[in-house]
């Protein structure tokens, strides 16, 4: 009985092991390569698969998903004899599990060595500057070479990327100095351009300000001239409408003489000898104004005649006093210029009194 029980257990165990070996479940995105008695039989696809126990065996389990592998830095010499260190990243996927299993023993190592040799060939034909700036070209060349070679192995290289290109430390220092100098140059150029634009804008502003200021001055002068012309026209029209007599005009002239003599700019006066005669003639003109045509006094002005004559006499006295002062200043200036000697020029005019201006002989004759 005991022997039968042990045999039954052994048979059951054999059945279980046989079932386990006969049934194979393959997950998604994986293929299993099956060999029968050491020879390739078939490839198991994802799902439930049955095998012949103890005859069929799974050789490899191939992952069909895209894989990524990073290779260690590789020293590469450029065309200008500089050693640079290049890190690469490779993206690939297995498209044929049978060829990936039987065509090559270790396709990862084969891809790594192929990448290194291809990089050395590509970088060896470029100088450092082009190697640093031509990553897209290097990646494209690597992808073409690897895809052509690994296609026989049932592998598809989807992408090759260069992570870093590290030049020597001395070259990095030189590159940093060059980049710093280039940036300083650009900063200086930008500063100069800004200063130039600032000066241009300032000059344009000064120009516009000067133009506007000049235009304002022109408008002010035009308005001032128009105002003066209007004032002169108004005075002229008022004089013509009032029809003043010659006596009034002569009286106004006598009132202006003291103001002319008291000017601050009148430092030296040159008085001609005919000044006294001119003043005497003025007095005669004042006396004979009443006999001019159309200048007869009216009855309304008879009451103010004496007042006008008195003001004319005072103006004549002031004019005579100013003329005498001018005469004295001229005499002092001549004495200083000749060193105290009498000048040998024209004779000095006789002093003029106010009475000589008012009591002109011609006026007395006409009055008599």
mmCIF file of C-alpha atoms in Angstrom:
data_model
loop_
_atom_site.group_PDB
_atom_site.id
_atom_site.type_symbol
_atom_site.label_atom_id
_atom_site.label_comp_id
_atom_site.label_asym_id
_atom_site.label_seq_id
_atom_site.Cartn_x
_atom_site.Cartn_y
_atom_site.Cartn_z
ATOM 1 C CA UNK A 1 0.000 0.000 0.000
ATOM 2 C CA UNK A 2 2.750 2.369 0.866
ATOM 3 C CA UNK A 3 4.542 1.614 -2.368
ATOM 4 C CA UNK A 4 1.388 2.274 -4.369
ATOM 5 C CA UNK A 5 0.896 5.601 -2.633
ATOM 6 C CA UNK A 6 4.454 6.717 -3.364
ATOM 7 C CA UNK A 7 4.091 5.666 -6.964
ATOM 8 C CA UNK A 8 0.846 7.599 -7.262
ATOM 9 C CA UNK A 9 2.465 10.716 -5.876
ATOM 10 C CA UNK A 10 5.376 10.337 -8.269
ATOM 11 C CA UNK A 11 3.072 9.974 -11.227
ATOM 12 C CA UNK A 12 1.091 13.033 -10.178
ATOM 13 C CA UNK A 13 4.289 15.031 -9.798
ATOM 14 C CA UNK A 14 5.435 13.961 -13.242
ATOM 15 C CA UNK A 15 2.100 14.981 -14.714
ATOM 16 C CA UNK A 16 2.301 18.396 -13.082
ATOM 17 C CA UNK A 17 5.854 18.967 -14.286
ATOM 18 C CA UNK A 18 4.869 17.850 -17.776
ATOM 19 C CA UNK A 19 1.948 20.246 -17.834
ATOM 20 C CA UNK A 20 4.139 23.087 -16.640
ATOM 21 C CA UNK A 21 6.674 22.430 -19.350
ATOM 22 C CA UNK A 22 3.994 21.923 -21.982
ATOM 23 C CA UNK A 23 2.146 25.202 -21.313
ATOM 24 C CA UNK A 24 3.942 28.550 -21.941
ATOM 25 C CA UNK A 25 2.338 31.974 -21.443
ATOM 26 C CA UNK A 26 4.183 34.764 -23.271
ATOM 27 C CA UNK A 27 3.474 38.394 -22.179
ATOM 28 C CA UNK A 28 2.818 41.248 -24.559
ATOM 29 C CA UNK A 29 5.807 42.791 -26.440
ATOM 30 C CA UNK A 30 7.913 39.631 -25.970
ATOM 31 C CA UNK A 31 8.858 36.741 -28.178
ATOM 32 C CA UNK A 32 10.370 33.437 -27.083
ATOM 33 C CA UNK A 33 12.664 31.477 -29.374
ATOM 34 C CA UNK A 34 11.952 27.716 -29.070
ATOM 35 C CA UNK A 35 14.434 24.972 -29.964
ATOM 36 C CA UNK A 36 13.615 21.296 -30.404
ATOM 37 C CA UNK A 37 16.506 19.047 -29.553
ATOM 38 C CA UNK A 38 18.944 21.979 -30.014
ATOM 39 C CA UNK A 39 17.529 23.182 -33.319
ATOM 40 C CA UNK A 40 15.345 26.234 -33.898
ATOM 41 C CA UNK A 41 11.742 25.160 -34.047
ATOM 42 C CA UNK A 42 9.521 28.207 -33.804
ATOM 43 C CA UNK A 43 8.906 31.592 -32.129
ATOM 44 C CA UNK A 44 6.276 31.904 -29.454
ATOM 45 C CA UNK A 45 4.047 34.959 -29.789
ATOM 46 C CA UNK A 46 2.296 36.691 -26.864
ATOM 47 C CA UNK A 47 -0.455 34.569 -25.315
ATOM 48 C CA UNK A 48 -0.907 30.868 -24.468
ATOM 49 C CA UNK A 49 1.424 28.461 -26.238
ATOM 50 C CA UNK A 50 1.895 24.665 -25.972
ATOM 51 C CA UNK A 51 5.222 22.889 -26.139
ATOM 52 C CA UNK A 52 6.302 19.271 -26.296
ATOM 53 C CA UNK A 53 7.559 18.524 -22.835
ATOM 54 C CA UNK A 54 11.203 17.559 -22.440
ATOM 55 C CA UNK A 55 11.734 17.999 -26.207
ATOM 56 C CA UNK A 56 11.029 21.662 -26.861
ATOM 57 C CA UNK A 57 12.956 24.260 -24.883
ATOM 58 C CA UNK A 58 12.944 28.108 -24.833
ATOM 59 C CA UNK A 59 16.324 29.412 -25.989
ATOM 60 C CA UNK A 60 15.914 33.164 -25.412
ATOM 61 C CA UNK A 61 13.243 35.567 -24.334
ATOM 62 C CA UNK A 62 13.486 38.654 -26.550
ATOM 63 C CA UNK A 63 11.983 41.983 -25.454
ATOM 64 C CA UNK A 64 10.465 43.653 -28.489
ATOM 65 C CA UNK A 65 10.112 47.097 -26.897
ATOM 66 C CA UNK A 66 12.409 50.018 -27.741
ATOM 67 C CA UNK A 67 15.486 50.022 -25.559
ATOM 68 C CA UNK A 68 17.939 52.745 -24.545
ATOM 69 C CA UNK A 69 21.568 52.228 -23.653
ATOM 70 C CA UNK A 70 24.138 54.820 -22.577
ATOM 71 C CA UNK A 71 27.743 54.193 -23.493
ATOM 72 C CA UNK A 72 30.624 55.417 -21.305
ATOM 73 C CA UNK A 73 32.683 58.435 -22.508
ATOM 74 C CA UNK A 74 35.004 57.613 -25.367
ATOM 75 C CA UNK A 75 38.194 59.577 -26.178
ATOM 76 C CA UNK A 76 38.211 60.787 -29.780
ATOM 77 C CA UNK A 77 40.898 62.796 -31.637
ATOM 78 C CA UNK A 78 39.757 65.651 -33.866
ATOM 79 C CA UNK A 79 41.400 66.771 -37.104
ATOM 80 C CA UNK A 80 43.326 69.518 -35.249
ATOM 81 C CA UNK A 81 44.861 66.887 -32.906
ATOM 82 C CA UNK A 82 42.739 67.610 -29.841
ATOM 83 C CA UNK A 83 41.428 64.779 -27.667
ATOM 84 C CA UNK A 84 37.779 65.159 -26.751
ATOM 85 C CA UNK A 85 35.557 62.920 -24.660
ATOM 86 C CA UNK A 86 32.169 62.046 -26.196
ATOM 87 C CA UNK A 87 29.158 60.520 -24.417
ATOM 88 C CA UNK A 88 26.514 58.859 -26.593
ATOM 89 C CA UNK A 89 23.014 57.508 -26.015
ATOM 90 C CA UNK A 90 21.560 54.832 -28.317
ATOM 91 C CA UNK A 91 17.886 53.996 -28.906
ATOM 92 C CA UNK A 92 17.116 50.658 -30.602
ATOM 93 C CA UNK A 93 14.495 47.932 -30.855
ATOM 94 C CA UNK A 94 14.546 44.280 -31.928
ATOM 95 C CA UNK A 95 12.479 43.633 -35.045
ATOM 96 C CA UNK A 96 13.481 39.992 -35.606
ATOM 97 C CA UNK A 97 13.968 37.838 -32.529
ATOM 98 C CA UNK A 98 15.433 34.887 -34.473
ATOM 99 C CA UNK A 99 18.182 36.876 -36.168
ATOM 100 C CA UNK A 100 18.920 38.824 -32.961
ATOM 101 C CA UNK A 101 19.458 35.429 -31.302
ATOM 102 C CA UNK A 102 21.409 33.520 -33.930
ATOM 103 C CA UNK A 103 23.134 36.183 -36.076
ATOM 104 C CA UNK A 104 25.222 37.733 -33.302
ATOM 105 C CA UNK A 105 26.220 36.636 -29.860
ATOM 106 C CA UNK A 106 25.958 39.991 -28.007
ATOM 107 C CA UNK A 107 24.392 42.702 -30.077
ATOM 108 C CA UNK A 108 24.678 45.359 -27.287
ATOM 109 C CA UNK A 109 28.446 45.054 -27.200
ATOM 110 C CA UNK A 110 28.565 44.965 -30.997
ATOM 111 C CA UNK A 111 26.510 48.185 -31.236
ATOM 112 C CA UNK A 112 28.752 49.891 -28.664
ATOM 113 C CA UNK A 113 31.944 49.064 -30.530
ATOM 114 C CA UNK A 114 30.406 50.036 -33.836
ATOM 115 C CA UNK A 115 29.334 53.383 -32.376
ATOM 116 C CA UNK A 116 32.828 54.098 -31.026
ATOM 117 C CA UNK A 117 34.547 53.329 -34.320
ATOM 118 C CA UNK A 118 32.028 55.352 -36.309
ATOM 119 C CA UNK A 119 32.428 58.305 -33.937
ATOM 120 C CA UNK A 120 36.197 58.235 -34.341
ATOM 121 C CA UNK A 121 35.857 58.238 -38.105
ATOM 122 C CA UNK A 122 33.379 61.115 -38.111
ATOM 123 C CA UNK A 123 35.063 63.294 -35.451
ATOM 124 C CA UNK A 124 38.492 62.618 -36.959
ATOM 125 C CA UNK A 125 37.441 64.489 -40.102
ATOM 126 C CA UNK A 126 36.226 67.554 -38.172
ATOM 127 C CA UNK A 127 38.026 70.186 -36.154
ATOM 128 C CA UNK A 128 36.986 71.067 -32.608
ATOM 129 C CA UNK A 129 34.802 74.015 -33.532
ATOM 130 C CA UNK A 130 32.871 72.056 -36.157
ATOM 131 C CA UNK A 131 32.585 69.049 -33.846
ATOM 132 C CA UNK A 132 30.996 71.260 -31.191
ATOM 133 C CA UNK A 133 28.554 72.866 -33.611
ATOM 134 C CA UNK A 134 27.713 69.885 -35.875
ATOM 135 C CA UNK A 135 25.921 67.523 -33.531
ATOM 136 C CA UNK A 136 22.964 67.044 -35.845
ATOM 137 C CA UNK A 137 25.254 66.058 -38.691
ATOM 138 C CA UNK A 138 27.167 63.598 -36.459
ATOM 139 C CA UNK A 139 23.928 62.057 -35.170
ATOM 140 C CA UNK A 140 22.571 61.639 -38.683
ATOM 141 C CA UNK A 141 25.775 59.981 -39.887
ATOM 142 C CA UNK A 142 25.869 57.627 -36.896
ATOM 143 C CA UNK A 143 22.237 56.631 -37.369
ATOM 144 C CA UNK A 144 22.829 55.832 -41.039
ATOM 145 C CA UNK A 145 25.891 53.639 -40.396
ATOM 146 C CA UNK A 146 24.374 51.800 -37.400
ATOM 147 C CA UNK A 147 21.045 51.208 -39.118
ATOM 148 C CA UNK A 148 22.752 49.732 -42.158
ATOM 149 C CA UNK A 149 24.942 47.414 -40.101
ATOM 150 C CA UNK A 150 22.507 46.308 -37.404
ATOM 151 C CA UNK A 151 19.757 45.557 -39.937
ATOM 152 C CA UNK A 152 21.401 42.195 -40.575
ATOM 153 C CA UNK A 153 21.080 41.382 -36.905
ATOM 154 C CA UNK A 154 17.334 42.002 -36.745
ATOM 155 C CA UNK A 155 17.848 45.260 -34.809
ATOM 156 C CA UNK A 156 16.570 48.721 -35.724
ATOM 157 C CA UNK A 157 18.549 51.724 -34.433
ATOM 158 C CA UNK A 158 15.927 54.439 -34.069
ATOM 159 C CA UNK A 159 18.045 57.284 -32.749
ATOM 160 C CA UNK A 160 21.580 58.175 -31.711
ATOM 161 C CA UNK A 161 22.235 61.222 -29.506
ATOM 162 C CA UNK A 162 25.489 62.755 -28.329
ATOM 163 C CA UNK A 163 25.113 63.737 -24.673
ATOM 164 C CA UNK A 164 28.288 65.759 -24.297
ATOM 165 C CA UNK A 165 31.529 66.636 -26.021
ATOM 166 C CA UNK A 166 34.129 67.536 -23.439
ATOM 167 C CA UNK A 167 37.319 69.206 -24.719
ATOM 168 C CA UNK A 168 40.468 69.396 -22.540
ATOM 169 C CA UNK A 169 40.543 71.770 -19.584
ATOM 170 C CA UNK A 170 43.012 74.168 -21.242
ATOM 171 C CA UNK A 171 40.830 74.351 -24.329
ATOM 172 C CA UNK A 172 37.770 75.048 -22.167
ATOM 173 C CA UNK A 173 39.576 77.927 -20.463
ATOM 174 C CA UNK A 174 40.572 79.373 -23.828
ATOM 175 C CA UNK A 175 37.020 79.009 -25.110
ATOM 176 C CA UNK A 176 35.622 80.740 -22.030
ATOM 177 C CA UNK A 177 38.039 83.637 -22.454
ATOM 178 C CA UNK A 178 37.137 83.917 -26.121
ATOM 179 C CA UNK A 179 33.440 83.840 -25.343
ATOM 180 C CA UNK A 180 33.902 86.450 -22.597
ATOM 181 C CA UNK A 181 35.829 88.708 -24.970
ATOM 182 C CA UNK A 182 33.150 88.292 -27.628
ATOM 183 C CA UNK A 183 30.419 89.198 -25.179
ATOM 184 C CA UNK A 184 32.418 92.213 -23.960
ATOM 185 C CA UNK A 185 32.780 93.313 -27.584
ATOM 186 C CA UNK A 186 29.050 92.954 -28.175
ATOM 187 C CA UNK A 187 28.311 94.862 -24.984
ATOM 188 C CA UNK A 188 30.662 97.676 -26.059
ATOM 189 C CA UNK A 189 29.011 97.795 -29.490
ATOM 190 C CA UNK A 190 25.548 97.930 -27.949
ATOM 191 C CA UNK A 191 26.661 100.663 -25.539
ATOM 192 C CA UNK A 192 28.129 102.690 -28.401
ATOM 193 C CA UNK A 193 24.960 102.224 -30.448
ATOM 194 C CA UNK A 194 22.858 103.359 -27.505
ATOM 195 C CA UNK A 195 25.074 106.420 -26.960
ATOM 196 C CA UNK A 196 24.856 107.204 -30.668
ATOM 197 C CA UNK A 197 21.073 106.962 -30.687
ATOM 198 C CA UNK A 198 20.927 109.091 -27.545
ATOM 199 C CA UNK A 199 23.055 111.820 -29.137
ATOM 200 C CA UNK A 200 20.975 111.677 -32.325
ATOM 201 C CA UNK A 201 17.746 112.037 -30.377
ATOM 202 C CA UNK A 202 19.235 114.848 -28.285
ATOM 203 C CA UNK A 203 20.385 116.665 -31.413
ATOM 204 C CA UNK A 204 16.975 116.205 -33.004
ATOM 205 C CA UNK A 205 15.349 117.570 -29.873
ATOM 206 C CA UNK A 206 17.694 120.580 -29.797
ATOM 207 C CA UNK A 207 17.005 121.191 -33.480
ATOM 208 C CA UNK A 208 13.250 121.097 -33.039
ATOM 209 C CA UNK A 209 13.515 123.271 -29.933
ATOM 210 C CA UNK A 210 15.638 125.832 -31.789
ATOM 211 C CA UNK A 211 13.218 125.839 -34.729
ATOM 212 C CA UNK A 212 10.230 126.300 -32.455
ATOM 213 C CA UNK A 213 12.049 129.019 -30.472
ATOM 214 C CA UNK A 214 13.004 130.847 -33.663
ATOM 215 C CA UNK A 215 9.460 130.559 -34.955
ATOM 216 C CA UNK A 216 8.152 131.919 -31.662
ATOM 217 C CA UNK A 217 10.582 134.841 -31.798
ATOM 218 C CA UNK A 218 9.542 135.552 -35.385
ATOM 219 C CA UNK A 219 5.881 135.506 -34.477
ATOM 220 C CA UNK A 220 6.553 137.747 -31.462
ATOM 221 C CA UNK A 221 8.477 140.248 -33.569
ATOM 222 C CA UNK A 222 5.778 140.206 -36.238
ATOM 223 C CA UNK A 223 3.104 140.846 -33.627
ATOM 224 C CA UNK A 224 5.231 143.554 -31.992
ATOM 225 C CA UNK A 225 5.839 145.223 -35.344
ATOM 226 C CA UNK A 226 2.157 145.013 -36.168
ATOM 227 C CA UNK A 227 1.344 146.547 -32.780
ATOM 228 C CA UNK A 228 3.845 149.369 -33.289
ATOM 229 C CA UNK A 229 2.508 149.972 -36.796
ATOM 230 C CA UNK A 230 -1.046 150.053 -35.453
ATOM 231 C CA UNK A 231 -0.006 152.451 -32.672
ATOM 232 C CA UNK A 232 1.792 154.756 -35.136
ATOM 233 C CA UNK A 233 -1.189 154.611 -37.459
ATOM 234 C CA UNK A 234 -3.529 155.441 -34.579
ATOM 235 C CA UNK A 235 -1.371 158.384 -33.466
ATOM 236 C CA UNK A 236 -1.035 159.577 -37.043
ATOM 237 C CA UNK A 237 -4.795 159.407 -37.566
ATOM 238 C CA UNK A 238 -5.442 161.144 -34.258
ATOM 239 C CA UNK A 239 -3.018 163.971 -35.168
ATOM 240 C CA UNK A 240 -4.640 164.458 -38.558
ATOM 241 C CA UNK A 241 -8.117 164.354 -37.094
ATOM 242 C CA UNK A 242 -7.181 166.860 -34.332
ATOM 243 C CA UNK A 243 -5.382 169.192 -36.829
ATOM 244 C CA UNK A 244 -2.933 170.651 -34.223
ATOM 245 C CA UNK A 245 -1.393 174.061 -34.800
ATOM 246 C CA UNK A 246 2.267 174.676 -35.454
ATOM 247 C CA UNK A 247 2.627 176.284 -32.033
ATOM 248 C CA UNK A 248 1.652 173.082 -30.307
ATOM 249 C CA UNK A 249 4.175 171.098 -32.371
ATOM 250 C CA UNK A 250 6.936 173.576 -31.575
ATOM 251 C CA UNK A 251 5.958 173.416 -27.919
ATOM 252 C CA UNK A 252 6.254 169.627 -27.911
ATOM 253 C CA UNK A 253 9.676 169.894 -29.537
ATOM 254 C CA UNK A 254 10.879 172.267 -26.801
ATOM 255 C CA UNK A 255 9.624 169.825 -24.151
ATOM 256 C CA UNK A 256 11.684 167.023 -25.726
ATOM 257 C CA UNK A 257 14.978 168.947 -25.657
ATOM 258 C CA UNK A 258 15.701 168.425 -21.904
ATOM 259 C CA UNK A 259 15.070 164.672 -22.266
ATOM 260 C CA UNK A 260 17.547 164.505 -25.178
ATOM 261 C CA UNK A 261 20.161 166.367 -23.126
ATOM 262 C CA UNK A 262 19.705 164.124 -20.053
ATOM 263 C CA UNK A 263 20.341 160.849 -21.935
ATOM 264 C CA UNK A 264 22.737 158.431 -20.161
ATOM 265 C CA UNK A 265 24.540 157.666 -23.412
ATOM 266 C CA UNK A 266 25.328 161.316 -24.154
ATOM 267 C CA UNK A 267 28.867 161.414 -22.845
ATOM 268 C CA UNK A 268 30.330 163.988 -25.283
ATOM 269 C CA UNK A 269 28.297 166.469 -27.279
ATOM 270 C CA UNK A 270 29.619 168.283 -30.301
ATOM 271 C CA UNK A 271 27.619 171.519 -30.472
ATOM 272 C CA UNK A 272 27.889 173.417 -33.756
ATOM 273 C CA UNK A 273 28.238 177.213 -33.804
ATOM 274 C CA UNK A 274 24.897 177.540 -35.540
ATOM 275 C CA UNK A 275 23.031 176.134 -32.510
ATOM 276 C CA UNK A 276 22.269 179.583 -31.095
ATOM 277 C CA UNK A 277 21.039 180.752 -34.454
ATOM 278 C CA UNK A 278 18.839 177.736 -34.708
ATOM 279 C CA UNK A 279 17.406 178.425 -31.266
ATOM 280 C CA UNK A 280 16.861 182.081 -32.207
ATOM 281 C CA UNK A 281 15.136 180.953 -35.403
ATOM 282 C CA UNK A 282 12.973 178.662 -33.313
ATOM 283 C CA UNK A 283 11.904 181.574 -31.178
ATOM 284 C CA UNK A 284 11.069 183.513 -34.297
ATOM 285 C CA UNK A 285 9.077 180.589 -35.586
ATOM 286 C CA UNK A 286 7.144 180.478 -32.327
ATOM 287 C CA UNK A 287 6.382 184.184 -32.671
ATOM 288 C CA UNK A 288 5.296 183.959 -36.318
ATOM 289 C CA UNK A 289 3.104 180.869 -36.042
ATOM 290 C CA UNK A 290 0.043 183.039 -35.478
ATOM 291 C CA UNK A 291 0.345 184.571 -38.900
ATOM 292 C CA UNK A 292 0.297 181.224 -40.784
ATOM 293 C CA UNK A 293 -2.662 180.502 -43.016
ATOM 294 C CA UNK A 294 -5.378 178.580 -41.281
ATOM 295 C CA UNK A 295 -3.751 179.003 -37.821
ATOM 296 C CA UNK A 296 -5.606 182.023 -36.419
ATOM 297 C CA UNK A 297 -6.578 181.716 -32.792
ATOM 298 C CA UNK A 298 -10.203 181.015 -32.134
ATOM 299 C CA UNK A 299 -12.260 182.792 -29.505
ATOM 300 C CA UNK A 300 -12.353 179.590 -27.416
ATOM 301 C CA UNK A 301 -8.505 179.496 -27.249
ATOM 302 C CA UNK A 302 -8.057 183.168 -26.217
ATOM 303 C CA UNK A 303 -8.456 182.327 -22.540
ATOM 304 C CA UNK A 304 -5.586 179.803 -22.598
ATOM 305 C CA UNK A 305 -3.150 181.838 -24.744
ATOM 306 C CA UNK A 306 -1.375 183.328 -21.767
ATOM 307 C CA UNK A 307 -1.003 179.885 -20.173
ATOM 308 C CA UNK A 308 0.438 178.424 -23.374
ATOM 309 C CA UNK A 309 2.910 181.309 -23.678
ATOM 310 C CA UNK A 310 3.993 180.820 -20.075
ATOM 311 C CA UNK A 311 4.595 177.074 -20.598
ATOM 312 C CA UNK A 312 6.472 177.851 -23.830
ATOM 313 C CA UNK A 313 8.659 180.309 -21.944
ATOM 314 C CA UNK A 314 9.460 177.715 -19.282
ATOM 315 C CA UNK A 315 10.295 175.130 -21.956
ATOM 316 C CA UNK A 316 12.537 177.658 -23.707
ATOM 317 C CA UNK A 317 14.367 178.381 -20.458
ATOM 318 C CA UNK A 318 14.906 174.670 -19.855
ATOM 319 C CA UNK A 319 16.227 174.198 -23.396
ATOM 320 C CA UNK A 320 18.581 177.166 -22.997
ATOM 321 C CA UNK A 321 19.839 175.824 -19.677
ATOM 322 C CA UNK A 322 20.510 172.414 -21.237
ATOM 323 C CA UNK A 323 22.298 174.000 -24.182
ATOM 324 C CA UNK A 324 24.463 176.091 -21.798
ATOM 325 C CA UNK A 325 25.366 172.952 -19.812
ATOM 326 C CA UNK A 326 26.305 171.140 -23.001
ATOM 327 C CA UNK A 327 28.406 174.146 -24.021
ATOM 328 C CA UNK A 328 30.260 174.073 -20.684
ATOM 329 C CA UNK A 329 30.958 170.326 -20.978
ATOM 330 C CA UNK A 330 32.333 170.831 -24.474
ATOM 331 C CA UNK A 331 34.636 173.594 -23.231
ATOM 332 C CA UNK A 332 35.957 171.414 -20.399
ATOM 333 C CA UNK A 333 36.550 168.492 -22.792
ATOM 334 C CA UNK A 334 38.449 170.735 -25.205
ATOM 335 C CA UNK A 335 40.587 172.107 -22.396
ATOM 336 C CA UNK A 336 41.509 168.575 -21.242
ATOM 337 C CA UNK A 337 42.281 167.471 -24.783
ATOM 338 C CA UNK A 338 44.596 170.492 -25.552
ATOM 339 C CA UNK A 339 46.382 170.504 -22.210
ATOM 340 C CA UNK A 340 44.930 173.805 -21.018
ATOM 341 C CA UNK A 341 45.562 175.714 -24.236
ATOM 342 C CA UNK A 342 42.806 177.433 -26.139
ATOM 343 C CA UNK A 343 41.604 175.335 -29.065
ATOM 344 C CA UNK A 344 42.307 176.545 -32.555
ATOM 345 C CA UNK A 345 38.926 175.415 -33.945
ATOM 346 C CA UNK A 346 35.663 177.184 -34.450
ATOM 347 C CA UNK A 347 34.723 180.074 -32.167
ATOM 348 C CA UNK A 348 32.539 179.215 -29.239
ATOM 349 C CA UNK A 349 28.886 180.051 -29.701
ATOM 350 C CA UNK A 350 27.392 182.810 -27.624
ATOM 351 C CA UNK A 351 25.223 181.773 -24.714
ATOM 352 C CA UNK A 352 21.539 181.703 -25.415
ATOM 353 C CA UNK A 353 19.039 183.108 -22.958
ATOM 354 C CA UNK A 354 15.395 182.153 -22.769
ATOM 355 C CA UNK A 355 14.362 185.708 -23.491
ATOM 356 C CA UNK A 356 16.201 185.588 -26.817
ATOM 357 C CA UNK A 357 14.051 182.653 -27.826
ATOM 358 C CA UNK A 358 10.820 184.306 -26.822
ATOM 359 C CA UNK A 359 11.602 187.945 -27.725
ATOM 360 C CA UNK A 360 12.663 187.445 -31.280
ATOM 361 C CA UNK A 361 13.110 190.715 -33.222
ATOM 362 C CA UNK A 362 11.077 189.398 -36.092
ATOM 363 C CA UNK A 363 8.326 188.553 -33.706
ATOM 364 C CA UNK A 364 8.431 192.056 -32.177
ATOM 365 C CA UNK A 365 8.304 193.620 -35.594
ATOM 366 C CA UNK A 366 5.320 191.536 -36.563
ATOM 367 C CA UNK A 367 3.603 192.330 -33.271
ATOM 368 C CA UNK A 368 4.289 196.056 -33.686
#
